[in-house]
PDB file of C-alpha atoms in Angstrom:
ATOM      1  CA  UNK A  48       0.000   0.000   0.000  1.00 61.00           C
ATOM      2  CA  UNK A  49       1.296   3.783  -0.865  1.00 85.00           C
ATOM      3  CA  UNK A  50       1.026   6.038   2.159  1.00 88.00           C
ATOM      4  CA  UNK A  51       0.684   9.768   1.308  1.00 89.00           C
ATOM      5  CA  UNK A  52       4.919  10.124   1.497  1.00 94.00           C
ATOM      6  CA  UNK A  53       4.181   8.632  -1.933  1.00 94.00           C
ATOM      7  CA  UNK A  54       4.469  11.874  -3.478  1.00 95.00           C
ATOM      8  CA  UNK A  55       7.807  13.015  -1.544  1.00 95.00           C
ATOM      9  CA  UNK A  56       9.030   9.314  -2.812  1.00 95.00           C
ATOM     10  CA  UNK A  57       8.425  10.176  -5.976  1.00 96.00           C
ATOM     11  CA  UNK A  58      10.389  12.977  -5.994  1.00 96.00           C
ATOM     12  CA  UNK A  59      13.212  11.584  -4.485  1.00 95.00           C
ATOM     13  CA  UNK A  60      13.177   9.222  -6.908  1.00 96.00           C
ATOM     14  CA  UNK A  61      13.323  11.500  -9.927  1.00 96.00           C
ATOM     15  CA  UNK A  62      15.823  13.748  -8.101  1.00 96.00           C
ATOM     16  CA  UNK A  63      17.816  10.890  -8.236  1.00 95.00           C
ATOM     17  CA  UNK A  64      17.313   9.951 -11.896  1.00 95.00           C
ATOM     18  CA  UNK A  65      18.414  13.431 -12.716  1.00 96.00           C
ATOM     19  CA  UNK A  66      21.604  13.084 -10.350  1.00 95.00           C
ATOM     20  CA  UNK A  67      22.766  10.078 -12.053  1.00 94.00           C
ATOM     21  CA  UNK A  68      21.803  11.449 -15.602  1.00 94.00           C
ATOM     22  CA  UNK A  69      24.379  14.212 -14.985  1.00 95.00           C
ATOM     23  CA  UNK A  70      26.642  11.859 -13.522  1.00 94.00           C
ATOM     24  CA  UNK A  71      26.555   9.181 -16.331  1.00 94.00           C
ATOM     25  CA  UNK A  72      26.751  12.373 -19.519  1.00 95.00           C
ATOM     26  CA  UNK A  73      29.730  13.700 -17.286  1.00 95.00           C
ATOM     27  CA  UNK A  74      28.365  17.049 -17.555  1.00 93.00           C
ATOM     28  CA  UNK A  75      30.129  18.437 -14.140  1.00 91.00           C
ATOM     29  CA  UNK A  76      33.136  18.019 -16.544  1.00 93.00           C
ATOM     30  CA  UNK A  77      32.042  19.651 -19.275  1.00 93.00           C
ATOM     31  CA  UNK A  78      30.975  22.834 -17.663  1.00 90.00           C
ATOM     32  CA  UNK A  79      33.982  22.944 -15.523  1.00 90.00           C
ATOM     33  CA  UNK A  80      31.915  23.198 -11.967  1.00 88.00           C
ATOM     34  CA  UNK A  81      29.435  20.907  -9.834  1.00 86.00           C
ATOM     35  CA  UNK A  82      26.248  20.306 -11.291  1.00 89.00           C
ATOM     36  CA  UNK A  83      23.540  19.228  -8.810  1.00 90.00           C
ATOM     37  CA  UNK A  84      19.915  18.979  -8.659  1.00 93.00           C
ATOM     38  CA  UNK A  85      17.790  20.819  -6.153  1.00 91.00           C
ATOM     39  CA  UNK A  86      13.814  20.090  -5.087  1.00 92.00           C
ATOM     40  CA  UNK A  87      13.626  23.605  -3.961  1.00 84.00           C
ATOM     41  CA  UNK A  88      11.518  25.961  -5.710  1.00 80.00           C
ATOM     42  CA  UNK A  89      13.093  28.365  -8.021  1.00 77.00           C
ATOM     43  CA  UNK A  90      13.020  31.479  -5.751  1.00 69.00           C
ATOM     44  CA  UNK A  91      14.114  29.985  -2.595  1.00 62.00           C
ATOM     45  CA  UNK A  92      16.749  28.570  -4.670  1.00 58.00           C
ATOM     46  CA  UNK A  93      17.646  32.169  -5.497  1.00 57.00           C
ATOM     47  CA  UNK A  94      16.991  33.228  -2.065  1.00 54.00           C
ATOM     48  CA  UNK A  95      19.076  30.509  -0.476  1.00 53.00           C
ATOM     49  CA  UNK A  96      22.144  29.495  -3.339  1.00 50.00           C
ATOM     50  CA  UNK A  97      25.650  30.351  -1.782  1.00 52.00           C
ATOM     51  CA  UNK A  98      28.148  28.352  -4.088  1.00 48.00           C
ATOM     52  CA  UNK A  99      29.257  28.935  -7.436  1.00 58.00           C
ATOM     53  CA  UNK A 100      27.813  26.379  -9.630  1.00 70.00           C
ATOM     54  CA  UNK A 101      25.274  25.216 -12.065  1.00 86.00           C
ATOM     55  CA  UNK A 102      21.835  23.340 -11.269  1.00 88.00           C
ATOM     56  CA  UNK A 103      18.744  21.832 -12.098  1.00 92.00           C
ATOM     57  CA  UNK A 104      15.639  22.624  -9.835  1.00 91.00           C
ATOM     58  CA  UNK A 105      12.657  20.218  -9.663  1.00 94.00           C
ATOM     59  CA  UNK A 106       9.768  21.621  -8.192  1.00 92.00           C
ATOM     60  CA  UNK A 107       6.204  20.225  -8.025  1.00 94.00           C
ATOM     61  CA  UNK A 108       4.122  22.714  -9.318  1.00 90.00           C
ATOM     62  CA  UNK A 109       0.833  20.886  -9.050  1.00 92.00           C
ATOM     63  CA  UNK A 110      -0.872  17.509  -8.101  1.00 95.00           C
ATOM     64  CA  UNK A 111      -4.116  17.003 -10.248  1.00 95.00           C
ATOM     65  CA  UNK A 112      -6.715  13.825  -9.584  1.00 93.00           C
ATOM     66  CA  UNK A 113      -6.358  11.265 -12.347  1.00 91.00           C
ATOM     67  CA  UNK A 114     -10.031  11.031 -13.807  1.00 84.00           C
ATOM     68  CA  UNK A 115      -9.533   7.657 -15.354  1.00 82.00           C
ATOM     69  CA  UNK A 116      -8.136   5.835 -12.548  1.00 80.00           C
ATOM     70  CA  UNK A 117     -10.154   7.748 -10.322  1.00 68.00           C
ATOM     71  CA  UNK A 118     -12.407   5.038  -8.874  1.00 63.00           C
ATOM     72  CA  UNK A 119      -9.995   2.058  -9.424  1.00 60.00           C
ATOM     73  CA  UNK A 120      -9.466   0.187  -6.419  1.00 57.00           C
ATOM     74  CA  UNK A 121      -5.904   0.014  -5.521  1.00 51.00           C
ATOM     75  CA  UNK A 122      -4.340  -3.575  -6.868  1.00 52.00           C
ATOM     76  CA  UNK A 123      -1.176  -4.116  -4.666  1.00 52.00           C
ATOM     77  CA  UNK A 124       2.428  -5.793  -6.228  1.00 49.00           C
ATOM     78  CA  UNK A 125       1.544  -8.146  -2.771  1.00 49.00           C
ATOM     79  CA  UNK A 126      -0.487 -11.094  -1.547  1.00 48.00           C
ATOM     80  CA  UNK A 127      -1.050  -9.631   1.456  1.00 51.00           C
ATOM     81  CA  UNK A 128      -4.894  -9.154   2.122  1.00 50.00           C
ATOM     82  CA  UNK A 129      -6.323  -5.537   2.360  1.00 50.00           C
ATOM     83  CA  UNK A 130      -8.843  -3.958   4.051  1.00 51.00           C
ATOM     84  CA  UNK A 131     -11.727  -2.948   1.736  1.00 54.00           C
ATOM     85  CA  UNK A 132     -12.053   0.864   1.726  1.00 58.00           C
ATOM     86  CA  UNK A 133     -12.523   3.761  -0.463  1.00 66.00           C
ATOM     87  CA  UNK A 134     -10.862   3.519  -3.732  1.00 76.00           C
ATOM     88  CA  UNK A 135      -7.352   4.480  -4.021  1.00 81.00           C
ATOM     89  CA  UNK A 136      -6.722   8.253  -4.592  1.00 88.00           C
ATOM     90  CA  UNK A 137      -5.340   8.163  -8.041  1.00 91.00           C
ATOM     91  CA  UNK A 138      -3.002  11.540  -8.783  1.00 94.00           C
ATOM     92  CA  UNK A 139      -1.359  12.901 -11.316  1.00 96.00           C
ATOM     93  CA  UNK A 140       1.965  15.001 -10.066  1.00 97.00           C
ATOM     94  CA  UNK A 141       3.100  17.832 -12.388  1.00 95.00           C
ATOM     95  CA  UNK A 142       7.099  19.356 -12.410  1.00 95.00           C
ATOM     96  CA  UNK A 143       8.379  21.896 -13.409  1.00 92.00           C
ATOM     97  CA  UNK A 144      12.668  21.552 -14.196  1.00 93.00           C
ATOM     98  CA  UNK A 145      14.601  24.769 -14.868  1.00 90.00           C
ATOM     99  CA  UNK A 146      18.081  25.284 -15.319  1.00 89.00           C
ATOM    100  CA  UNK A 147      20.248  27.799 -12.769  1.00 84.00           C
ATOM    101  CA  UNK A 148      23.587  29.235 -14.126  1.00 83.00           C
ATOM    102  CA  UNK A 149      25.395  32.223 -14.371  1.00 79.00           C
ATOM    103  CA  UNK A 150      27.543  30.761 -17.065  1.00 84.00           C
ATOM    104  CA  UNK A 151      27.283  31.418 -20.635  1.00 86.00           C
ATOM    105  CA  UNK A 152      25.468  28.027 -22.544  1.00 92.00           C
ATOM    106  CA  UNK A 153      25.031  26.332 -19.395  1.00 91.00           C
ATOM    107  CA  UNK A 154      21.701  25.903 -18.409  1.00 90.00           C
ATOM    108  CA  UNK A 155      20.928  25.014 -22.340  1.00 94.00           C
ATOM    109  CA  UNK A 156      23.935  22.222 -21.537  1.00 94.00           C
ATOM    110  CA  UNK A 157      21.784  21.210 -18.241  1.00 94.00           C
ATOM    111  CA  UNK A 158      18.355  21.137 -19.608  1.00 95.00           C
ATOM    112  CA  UNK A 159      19.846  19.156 -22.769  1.00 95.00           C
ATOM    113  CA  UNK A 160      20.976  16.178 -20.506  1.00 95.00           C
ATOM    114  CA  UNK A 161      18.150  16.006 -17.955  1.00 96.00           C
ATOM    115  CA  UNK A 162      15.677  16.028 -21.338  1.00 95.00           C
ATOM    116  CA  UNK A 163      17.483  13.133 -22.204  1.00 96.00           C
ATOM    117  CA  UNK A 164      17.583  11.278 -18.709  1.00 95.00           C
ATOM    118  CA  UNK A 165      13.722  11.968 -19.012  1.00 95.00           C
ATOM    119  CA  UNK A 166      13.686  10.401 -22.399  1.00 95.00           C
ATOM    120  CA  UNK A 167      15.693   7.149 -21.417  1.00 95.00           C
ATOM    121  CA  UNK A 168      13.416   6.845 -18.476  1.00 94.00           C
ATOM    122  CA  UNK A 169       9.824   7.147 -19.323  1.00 95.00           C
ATOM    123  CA  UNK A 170       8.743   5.116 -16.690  1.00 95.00           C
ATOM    124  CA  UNK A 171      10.092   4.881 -13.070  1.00 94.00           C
ATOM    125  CA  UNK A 172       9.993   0.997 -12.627  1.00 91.00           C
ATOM    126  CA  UNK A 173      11.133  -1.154  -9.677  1.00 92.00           C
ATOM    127  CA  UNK A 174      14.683  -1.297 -10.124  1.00 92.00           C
ATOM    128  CA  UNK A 175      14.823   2.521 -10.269  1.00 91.00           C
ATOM    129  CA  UNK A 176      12.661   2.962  -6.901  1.00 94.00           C
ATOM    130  CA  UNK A 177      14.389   0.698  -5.324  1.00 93.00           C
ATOM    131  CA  UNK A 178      18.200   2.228  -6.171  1.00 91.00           C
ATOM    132  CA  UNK A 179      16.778   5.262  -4.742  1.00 92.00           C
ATOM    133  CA  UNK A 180      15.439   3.627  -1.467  1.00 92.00           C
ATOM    134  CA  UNK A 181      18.881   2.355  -1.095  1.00 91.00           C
ATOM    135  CA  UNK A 182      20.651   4.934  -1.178  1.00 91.00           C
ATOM    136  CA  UNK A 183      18.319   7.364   1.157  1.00 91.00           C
ATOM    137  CA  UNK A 184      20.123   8.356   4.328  1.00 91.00           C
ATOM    138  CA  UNK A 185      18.712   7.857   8.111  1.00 89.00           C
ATOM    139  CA  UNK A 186      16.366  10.727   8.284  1.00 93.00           C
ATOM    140  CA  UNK A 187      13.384   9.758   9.778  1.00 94.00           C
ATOM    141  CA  UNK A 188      11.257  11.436   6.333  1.00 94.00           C
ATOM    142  CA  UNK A 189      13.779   9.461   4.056  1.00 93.00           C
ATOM    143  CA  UNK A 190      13.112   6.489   6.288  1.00 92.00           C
ATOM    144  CA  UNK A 191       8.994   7.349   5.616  1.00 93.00           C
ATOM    145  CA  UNK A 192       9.877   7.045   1.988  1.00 93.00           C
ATOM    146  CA  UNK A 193      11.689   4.258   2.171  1.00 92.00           C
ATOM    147  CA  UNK A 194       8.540   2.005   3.635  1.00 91.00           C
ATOM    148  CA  UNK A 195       5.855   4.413   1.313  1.00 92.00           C
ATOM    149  CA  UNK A 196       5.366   1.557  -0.760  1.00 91.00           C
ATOM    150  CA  UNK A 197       6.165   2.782  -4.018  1.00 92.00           C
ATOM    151  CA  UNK A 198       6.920  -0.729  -5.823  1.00 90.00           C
ATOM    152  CA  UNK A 199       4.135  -1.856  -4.622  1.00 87.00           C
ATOM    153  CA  UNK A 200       1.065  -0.786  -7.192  1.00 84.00           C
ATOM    154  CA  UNK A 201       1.109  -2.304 -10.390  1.00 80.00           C
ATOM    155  CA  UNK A 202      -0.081   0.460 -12.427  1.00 82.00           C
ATOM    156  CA  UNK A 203       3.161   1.508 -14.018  1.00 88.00           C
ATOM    157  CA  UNK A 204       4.082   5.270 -12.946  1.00 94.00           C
ATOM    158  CA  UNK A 205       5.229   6.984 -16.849  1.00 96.00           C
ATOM    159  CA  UNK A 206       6.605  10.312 -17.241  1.00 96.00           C
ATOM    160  CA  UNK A 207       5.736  12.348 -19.848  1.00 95.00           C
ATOM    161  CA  UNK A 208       6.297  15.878 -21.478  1.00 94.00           C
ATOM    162  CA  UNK A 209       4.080  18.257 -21.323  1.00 92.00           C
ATOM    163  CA  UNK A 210       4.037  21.809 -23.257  1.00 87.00           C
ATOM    164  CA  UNK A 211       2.599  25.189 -21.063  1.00 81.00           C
ATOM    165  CA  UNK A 212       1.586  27.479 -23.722  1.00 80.00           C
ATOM    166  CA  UNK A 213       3.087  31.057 -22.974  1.00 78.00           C
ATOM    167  CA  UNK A 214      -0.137  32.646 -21.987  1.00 79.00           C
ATOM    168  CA  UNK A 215       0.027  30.117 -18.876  1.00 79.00           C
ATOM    169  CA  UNK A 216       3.937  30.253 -18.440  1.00 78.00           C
ATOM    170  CA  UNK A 217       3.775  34.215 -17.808  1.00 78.00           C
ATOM    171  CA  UNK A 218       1.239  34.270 -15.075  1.00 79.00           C
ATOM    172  CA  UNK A 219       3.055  31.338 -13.454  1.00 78.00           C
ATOM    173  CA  UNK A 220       6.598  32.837 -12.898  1.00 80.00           C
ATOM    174  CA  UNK A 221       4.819  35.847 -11.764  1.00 83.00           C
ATOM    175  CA  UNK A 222       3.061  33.646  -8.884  1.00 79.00           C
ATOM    176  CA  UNK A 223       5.922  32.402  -7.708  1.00 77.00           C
ATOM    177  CA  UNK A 224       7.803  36.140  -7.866  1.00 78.00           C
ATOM    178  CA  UNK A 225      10.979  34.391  -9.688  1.00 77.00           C
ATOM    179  CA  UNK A 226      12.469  35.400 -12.974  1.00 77.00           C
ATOM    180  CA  UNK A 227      11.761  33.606 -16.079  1.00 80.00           C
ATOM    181  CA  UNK A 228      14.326  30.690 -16.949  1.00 81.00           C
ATOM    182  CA  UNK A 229      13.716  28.294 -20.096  1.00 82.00           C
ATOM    183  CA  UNK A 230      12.197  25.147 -18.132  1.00 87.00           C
ATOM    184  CA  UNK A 231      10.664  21.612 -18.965  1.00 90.00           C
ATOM    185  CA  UNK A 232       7.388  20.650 -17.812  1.00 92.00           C
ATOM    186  CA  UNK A 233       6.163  17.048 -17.406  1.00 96.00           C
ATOM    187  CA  UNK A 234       3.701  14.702 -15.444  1.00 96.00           C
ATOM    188  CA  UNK A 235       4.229  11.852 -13.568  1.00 97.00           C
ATOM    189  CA  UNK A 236       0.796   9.373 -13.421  1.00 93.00           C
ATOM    190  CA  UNK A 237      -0.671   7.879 -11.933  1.00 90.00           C
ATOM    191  CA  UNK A 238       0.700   7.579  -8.105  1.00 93.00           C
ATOM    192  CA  UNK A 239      -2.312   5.448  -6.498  1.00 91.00           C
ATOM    193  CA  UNK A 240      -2.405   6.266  -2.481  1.00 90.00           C
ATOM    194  CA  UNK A 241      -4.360   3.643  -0.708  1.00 81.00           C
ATOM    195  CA  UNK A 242      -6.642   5.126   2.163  1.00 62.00           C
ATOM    196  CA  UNK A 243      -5.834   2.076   4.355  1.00 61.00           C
ATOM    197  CA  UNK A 244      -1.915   2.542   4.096  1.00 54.00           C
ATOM    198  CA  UNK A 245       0.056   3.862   6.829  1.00 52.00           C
ATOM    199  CA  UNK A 246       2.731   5.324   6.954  1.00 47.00           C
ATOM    200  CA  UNK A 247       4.053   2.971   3.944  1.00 42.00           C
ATOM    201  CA  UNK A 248       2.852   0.289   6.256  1.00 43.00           C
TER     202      UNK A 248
END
């Protein structure tokens, strides 16, 4: 069963797809200085960046209800018998990644290798869950994670690009008061929370 740190585990998890995308293109080398990736949003990145570098920020801009999953009761990776209940709340999480350098070329460098992490990856499957799981640290919210279940539902959790028109990208980096940076938006569906889970059981 997926507990409601569902959604922070699927973050981690695609923080951690970007981290080895950079890792694998060697693109620290390229641009001569770290290259990390951040879950921040952009301005408190501004507000709070101290070192010289270059970065990707993932922020979760919205979580939408997925309309065709949602009345689907939950069907668990498990034999393990469950406790009939409301249906599962199906979701539909929605990120925003932009590109932070004050470096000539090197946020179109960034965005071009975490497009095509996102393109090798469409769909965050067991093995890549579970790398991420393993290498979370002793926190008790990266512990949460850990035991939120994520493997567990079989519908398969795909990411795919999506395109904001301009007339919605404008208003949006004025809500959240931070300059305009050339970003990539995309959806992750559908993460299926199950109302008798706890705490990732």
């Amino acid at each position: 069963m997926i507990s409601s740190v569902g959604i922070a585990a699927v973050s981690a998890v695609l923080k951690s797809i970007l981290e080895q995308g950079l890792e694998r293109q060697r693109v620290a080398q390229s641009l001569g200085v770290a290259a990390t990736v951040s879950l921040l949003a952009p301005r408190a990145l501004q507000q709070t960046a101290t070192y010289t570098g270059s970065q990707l920020t993932l922020f979760l801009y919205a979580v939408t209800q997925n309309g065709a999953l949602r009345n689907a009761p939950f069907s668990p990776r498990t034999t393990q018998p469950r406790v009939m209940g409301a249906p599962a709340l199906a979701l539909n999480l929605h990120y925003l990644l932009t590109a932070n350098s004050s470096d000539e070329l090197h946020t179109e460098a960034l965005l071009g290798a975490a497009l095509l992490q996102l393109h090798e990856t469409p769909v965050l499957s067991r093995d890549v869950i579970n790398q991420t799981i393993a290498s979370l640290d002793a926190s008790p919210l990266s512990q949460a994670i850990a035991r939120a279940g994520l493997t567990e539902q079989n519908e398969s959790l795909k990411i795919t690009l999506t395109t904001l028109p301009m007339n919605e990208l404008a208003p949006f980096w004025t809500a959240i008061q931070a300059p305009y940076r050339p970003s990539i938006t995309f959806q992750v569906s559908a993460l299926l929370i199950d109302s008798g889970s706890e705490d990732g059981g």
